[in-house]
Each structure stands twice: as structure tokens, then as C-alpha cells.
């Protein structure tokens, strides 16, 4: 990265925010990944050694959002929505079009949601927002999340787990399991060496 916090190979004319901390040998394909990063935390994003963030990944961080990505983790085209805290462990593999969201950003209450939409119509960005709680997400080491999966607020995915493609994860995933479906359920158990056996 250049002294101006630009990427020499970047096709997008953006910069890496000052509160993004890069480890040795990290790779970011484009600064467009930070277009929605509004975090005002001292460290909004920390990328571990050897980690990689590829095209179409979007860090949609609210003003208090903090994301930590472990060593040698790979994120390829995911949408990371974070208003509180989101951790991705070492050697994690996050596939394309995965959504990790620690907040819904809009209330479940119908009247409050309507009011938020009405307020958005009067703003330049037209982005609805409301004061709703966020619940941290923790993706532990050696996790693989398949494409199009969605991880909802408050979920911890245990070490070595695999989330099947297009799964919706609504609750914690035990270590060394394979989950799939909507809502995601355990379909297989793995041993710590990565060799699977039927449930």
C-alpha cells in the first residue's frame, strides 16, 4: 500500500481508511470494499498476517463497528455488516456472496420500521436506520462458510465447522460439524483432523 493509503493495482480511486490496520502480507484487491465503512472506532478493521480480501467484498461498518480478521483468512465477495463486533478467525474461508450481519439495523416492530422508512425518504442517502441492538458474531479458526450463506446476529461458529452453501445460520454452530439448510442444522460431524463421519 502506498503512503497515501492507496493500492497501486486498484481500479477504484479510493483509499484505505486510517483505522484499518494491515498485517504483514495482507492483500486487499480494491479500496471499493471500504465504500460503506463508517466506523469511527480507533481500529475499525484489523487484517491479520497473510489474510486476503478479494473483489466484491464489502465492509459495511457502522460508527461503532469493529471487525477483526485472523491470519491467513480469505474473504471472497462477502458482505460484512457490523455495528458492534465481528471476529473472523485464523485460516477461515468466507466464500462469495456470504452475508455476516451482527445487526438487522431496522426494528421488528411494524410501526417503528415504517417510521424509519419515512425518515429515510427525507435524507440525502435515503438509507433507513434505527437504534436497534447489535449482537457480536464470532467465526472461529478453520471455519469454511459456503457461498450465499447468511450468518445472523449473535452467532458463534465453532472451530473447524463448515457451513453449507445457501444456509441461514440462526444459532451457534458446534465445533467440527457441518451445518446446512434454512435454518441451518447439523448434518455431519468432523474430527479435529478434518476427516468426517456420518452423524
CSV table of C-alpha atoms in Angstrom, one decimal:
chain,number,residue,atom,x,y,z
A,1,UNK,CA,0.0,0.0,0.0
A,2,UNK,CA,1.3,3.5,-0.9
A,3,UNK,CA,1.9,6.3,1.6
A,4,UNK,CA,-1.4,7.8,0.6
A,5,UNK,CA,-3.2,4.6,1.7
A,6,UNK,CA,-4.0,3.7,-1.9
A,7,UNK,CA,-3.5,0.4,-3.7
A,8,UNK,CA,-1.2,0.6,-6.7
A,9,UNK,CA,-3.2,-2.0,-8.6
A,10,UNK,CA,-6.6,-0.6,-7.7
A,11,UNK,CA,-9.1,0.3,-10.5
A,12,UNK,CA,-11.2,2.2,-8.0
A,13,UNK,CA,-10.0,5.7,-7.0
A,14,UNK,CA,-10.4,5.2,-3.2
A,15,UNK,CA,-8.2,4.9,-0.2
A,16,UNK,CA,-7.9,2.5,2.8
A,17,UNK,CA,-9.4,4.2,5.9
A,18,UNK,CA,-6.9,5.3,8.5
A,19,UNK,CA,-8.5,3.0,11.1
A,20,UNK,CA,-7.8,-0.1,9.0
A,21,UNK,CA,-4.7,-2.0,10.4
A,22,UNK,CA,-3.0,-4.3,8.0
A,23,UNK,CA,-0.8,-7.3,9.0
A,24,UNK,CA,2.2,-8.4,7.1
A,25,UNK,CA,1.5,-9.8,3.6
A,26,UNK,CA,-2.2,-8.9,3.7
A,27,UNK,CA,-3.9,-8.4,0.3
A,28,UNK,CA,-6.8,-6.1,-0.5
A,29,UNK,CA,-8.0,-6.3,-4.1
A,30,UNK,CA,-9.8,-2.9,-4.1
A,31,UNK,CA,-10.5,0.0,-1.9
A,32,UNK,CA,-14.1,-0.1,-3.0
A,33,UNK,CA,-14.5,-2.7,-0.2
A,34,UNK,CA,-14.5,0.3,2.2
A,35,UNK,CA,-17.0,2.5,0.5
A,36,UNK,CA,-19.6,1.8,3.2
A,37,UNK,CA,-17.1,1.7,6.1
A,38,UNK,CA,-18.2,4.5,8.6
A,39,UNK,CA,-16.5,3.1,11.7
A,40,UNK,CA,-15.1,5.7,14.0
A,41,UNK,CA,-13.5,3.2,16.3
A,42,UNK,CA,-9.7,3.6,16.8
A,43,UNK,CA,-9.4,0.3,14.9
A,44,UNK,CA,-12.4,-0.3,12.7
A,45,UNK,CA,-10.8,-3.3,10.9
A,46,UNK,CA,-7.7,-5.4,11.7
A,47,UNK,CA,-6.5,-7.8,9.0
A,48,UNK,CA,-4.1,-10.5,10.2
A,49,UNK,CA,-0.9,-11.6,8.6
A,50,UNK,CA,-1.4,-13.3,5.2
A,51,UNK,CA,-5.1,-12.6,5.0
A,52,UNK,CA,-6.8,-11.7,1.7
A,53,UNK,CA,-9.8,-9.6,0.8
A,54,UNK,CA,-11.0,-10.1,-2.8
A,55,UNK,CA,-13.2,-8.3,-5.2
A,56,UNK,CA,-16.9,-7.6,-4.3
A,57,UNK,CA,-16.2,-7.9,-0.5
A,58,UNK,CA,-18.0,-5.0,1.3
A,59,UNK,CA,-17.2,-3.9,4.8
A,60,UNK,CA,-20.5,-2.1,5.8
A,61,UNK,CA,-19.4,-0.9,9.2
A,62,UNK,CA,-21.5,1.4,11.4
A,63,UNK,CA,-19.8,4.1,13.5
A,64,UNK,CA,-19.1,1.7,16.4
A,65,UNK,CA,-18.3,-1.3,14.2
A,66,UNK,CA,-15.1,-3.3,14.8
A,67,UNK,CA,-14.0,-6.2,12.6
A,68,UNK,CA,-11.0,-8.5,13.3
A,69,UNK,CA,-9.8,-10.9,10.6
A,70,UNK,CA,-7.3,-13.6,11.6
A,71,UNK,CA,-4.2,-14.8,10.0
A,72,UNK,CA,-4.4,-16.4,6.5
A,73,UNK,CA,-8.1,-15.9,6.4
A,74,UNK,CA,-9.6,-15.5,2.9
A,75,UNK,CA,-12.8,-13.4,2.2
A,76,UNK,CA,-14.0,-13.5,-1.3
A,77,UNK,CA,-17.0,-11.3,-2.2
A,78,UNK,CA,-18.8,-11.3,1.2
A,79,UNK,CA,-21.0,-8.5,2.7
A,80,UNK,CA,-19.9,-7.8,6.3
A,81,UNK,CA,-22.5,-5.7,8.2
A,82,UNK,CA,-21.2,-4.8,11.6
A,83,UNK,CA,-22.4,-2.2,14.1
A,84,UNK,CA,-20.7,-3.8,17.2
A,85,UNK,CA,-18.1,-6.5,16.8
A,86,UNK,CA,-17.4,-9.3,14.4
A,87,UNK,CA,-14.4,-11.6,14.6
A,88,UNK,CA,-13.2,-14.0,11.9
A,89,UNK,CA,-10.6,-16.5,13.0
A,90,UNK,CA,-7.3,-17.7,11.5
A,91,UNK,CA,-7.5,-19.8,8.3
A,92,UNK,CA,-11.2,-19.0,7.8
A,93,UNK,CA,-12.6,-19.3,4.3
A,94,UNK,CA,-15.5,-17.0,3.6
A,95,UNK,CA,-17.0,-17.7,0.1
A,96,UNK,CA,-18.6,-15.3,-2.3
A,97,UNK,CA,-22.0,-13.6,-1.5
A,98,UNK,CA,-21.9,-14.6,2.1
A,99,UNK,CA,-23.6,-12.2,4.4
A,100,UNK,CA,-22.3,-11.8,8.0
A,101,UNK,CA,-24.6,-9.4,9.9
A,102,UNK,CA,-24.4,-8.6,13.6
A,103,UNK,CA,-27.5,-6.3,13.4
A,104,UNK,CA,-30.8,-6.1,11.5
A,105,UNK,CA,-30.5,-2.3,11.5
A,106,UNK,CA,-34.2,-1.9,11.5
A,107,UNK,CA,-36.7,-2.8,14.2
A,108,UNK,CA,-39.1,-5.8,14.1
A,109,UNK,CA,-41.9,-3.6,15.3
A,110,UNK,CA,-44.0,-2.7,12.3
A,111,UNK,CA,-44.8,0.9,13.4
A,112,UNK,CA,-41.2,1.7,14.3
A,113,UNK,CA,-40.0,0.2,11.0
A,114,UNK,CA,-42.5,2.3,9.0
A,115,UNK,CA,-41.3,5.4,10.8
A,116,UNK,CA,-37.6,4.6,9.9
A,117,UNK,CA,-38.6,4.2,6.3
A,118,UNK,CA,-40.4,7.5,6.3
A,119,UNK,CA,-37.4,9.3,7.9
A,120,UNK,CA,-35.1,7.8,5.2
A,121,UNK,CA,-37.2,9.4,2.5
A,122,UNK,CA,-36.1,12.8,3.9
A,123,UNK,CA,-32.3,12.1,3.8
A,124,UNK,CA,-29.8,12.5,1.0
A,125,UNK,CA,-28.7,8.9,1.3
A,126,UNK,CA,-32.2,7.5,1.6
A,127,UNK,CA,-30.8,4.8,3.9
A,128,UNK,CA,-33.1,3.8,6.6
A,129,UNK,CA,-31.7,3.5,10.1
A,130,UNK,CA,-32.9,3.0,13.6
A,131,UNK,CA,-31.4,2.4,17.1
A,132,UNK,CA,-31.5,-1.4,17.3
A,133,UNK,CA,-29.2,-3.6,19.3
A,134,UNK,CA,-26.3,-5.4,17.6
A,135,UNK,CA,-25.1,-8.8,18.8
A,136,UNK,CA,-21.4,-9.8,18.1
A,137,UNK,CA,-20.6,-12.6,15.7
A,138,UNK,CA,-17.6,-14.9,16.2
A,139,UNK,CA,-16.3,-17.1,13.3
A,140,UNK,CA,-13.6,-19.2,15.0
A,141,UNK,CA,-10.5,-20.7,13.5
A,142,UNK,CA,-10.5,-23.0,10.4
A,143,UNK,CA,-14.2,-22.3,9.6
A,144,UNK,CA,-15.4,-22.6,6.0
A,145,UNK,CA,-18.6,-20.8,5.0
A,146,UNK,CA,-20.1,-21.8,1.7
A,147,UNK,CA,-21.4,-19.3,-0.9
A,148,UNK,CA,-24.7,-17.4,-0.4
A,149,UNK,CA,-24.8,-18.4,3.3
A,150,UNK,CA,-26.2,-15.9,5.8
A,151,UNK,CA,-24.9,-15.7,9.4
A,152,UNK,CA,-27.3,-13.8,11.7
A,153,UNK,CA,-26.7,-11.6,14.8
A,154,UNK,CA,-25.2,-13.2,17.9
A,155,UNK,CA,-24.0,-16.4,16.2
A,156,UNK,CA,-20.7,-18.2,17.1
A,157,UNK,CA,-19.4,-20.7,14.6
A,158,UNK,CA,-17.2,-23.2,16.3
A,159,UNK,CA,-13.7,-24.1,15.3
A,160,UNK,CA,-13.4,-26.3,12.2
A,161,UNK,CA,-17.1,-26.1,11.3
A,162,UNK,CA,-18.3,-25.9,7.7
A,163,UNK,CA,-21.5,-24.0,6.7
A,164,UNK,CA,-23.1,-25.4,3.6
A,165,UNK,CA,-23.9,-23.1,0.6
A,166,UNK,CA,-27.1,-21.0,0.9
A,167,UNK,CA,-27.6,-21.9,4.6
A,168,UNK,CA,-29.1,-19.4,7.0
A,169,UNK,CA,-27.4,-19.7,10.4
A,170,UNK,CA,-29.6,-18.6,13.3
A,171,UNK,CA,-27.9,-20.2,16.2
A,172,UNK,CA,-24.4,-21.3,17.4
A,173,UNK,CA,-22.7,-24.0,15.4
A,174,UNK,CA,-20.7,-26.6,17.3
A,175,UNK,CA,-17.1,-27.1,16.5
A,176,UNK,CA,-16.2,-29.6,13.9
A,177,UNK,CA,-19.6,-30.0,12.4
A,178,UNK,CA,-21.2,-29.4,9.0
A,179,UNK,CA,-24.4,-27.5,9.0
A,180,UNK,CA,-26.8,-26.8,6.2
A,181,UNK,CA,-30.3,-25.6,5.4
A,182,UNK,CA,-32.6,-22.8,6.4
A,183,UNK,CA,-32.4,-22.7,9.3
A,184,UNK,CA,-29.1,-24.5,9.4
A,185,UNK,CA,-28.9,-27.8,11.2
A,186,UNK,CA,-26.1,-30.2,11.9
A,187,UNK,CA,-25.8,-32.8,9.1
A,188,UNK,CA,-22.4,-34.2,9.8
A,189,UNK,CA,-19.7,-34.4,12.5
A,190,UNK,CA,-16.0,-33.9,11.7
A,191,UNK,CA,-13.0,-34.9,13.8
A,192,UNK,CA,-10.3,-32.4,14.6
A,193,UNK,CA,-8.1,-33.8,11.8
A,194,UNK,CA,-10.8,-32.9,9.2
A,195,UNK,CA,-12.0,-36.4,8.4
A,196,UNK,CA,-15.7,-36.6,8.5
A,197,UNK,CA,-18.0,-39.4,9.6
A,198,UNK,CA,-21.8,-39.6,9.4
A,199,UNK,CA,-23.9,-38.1,12.2
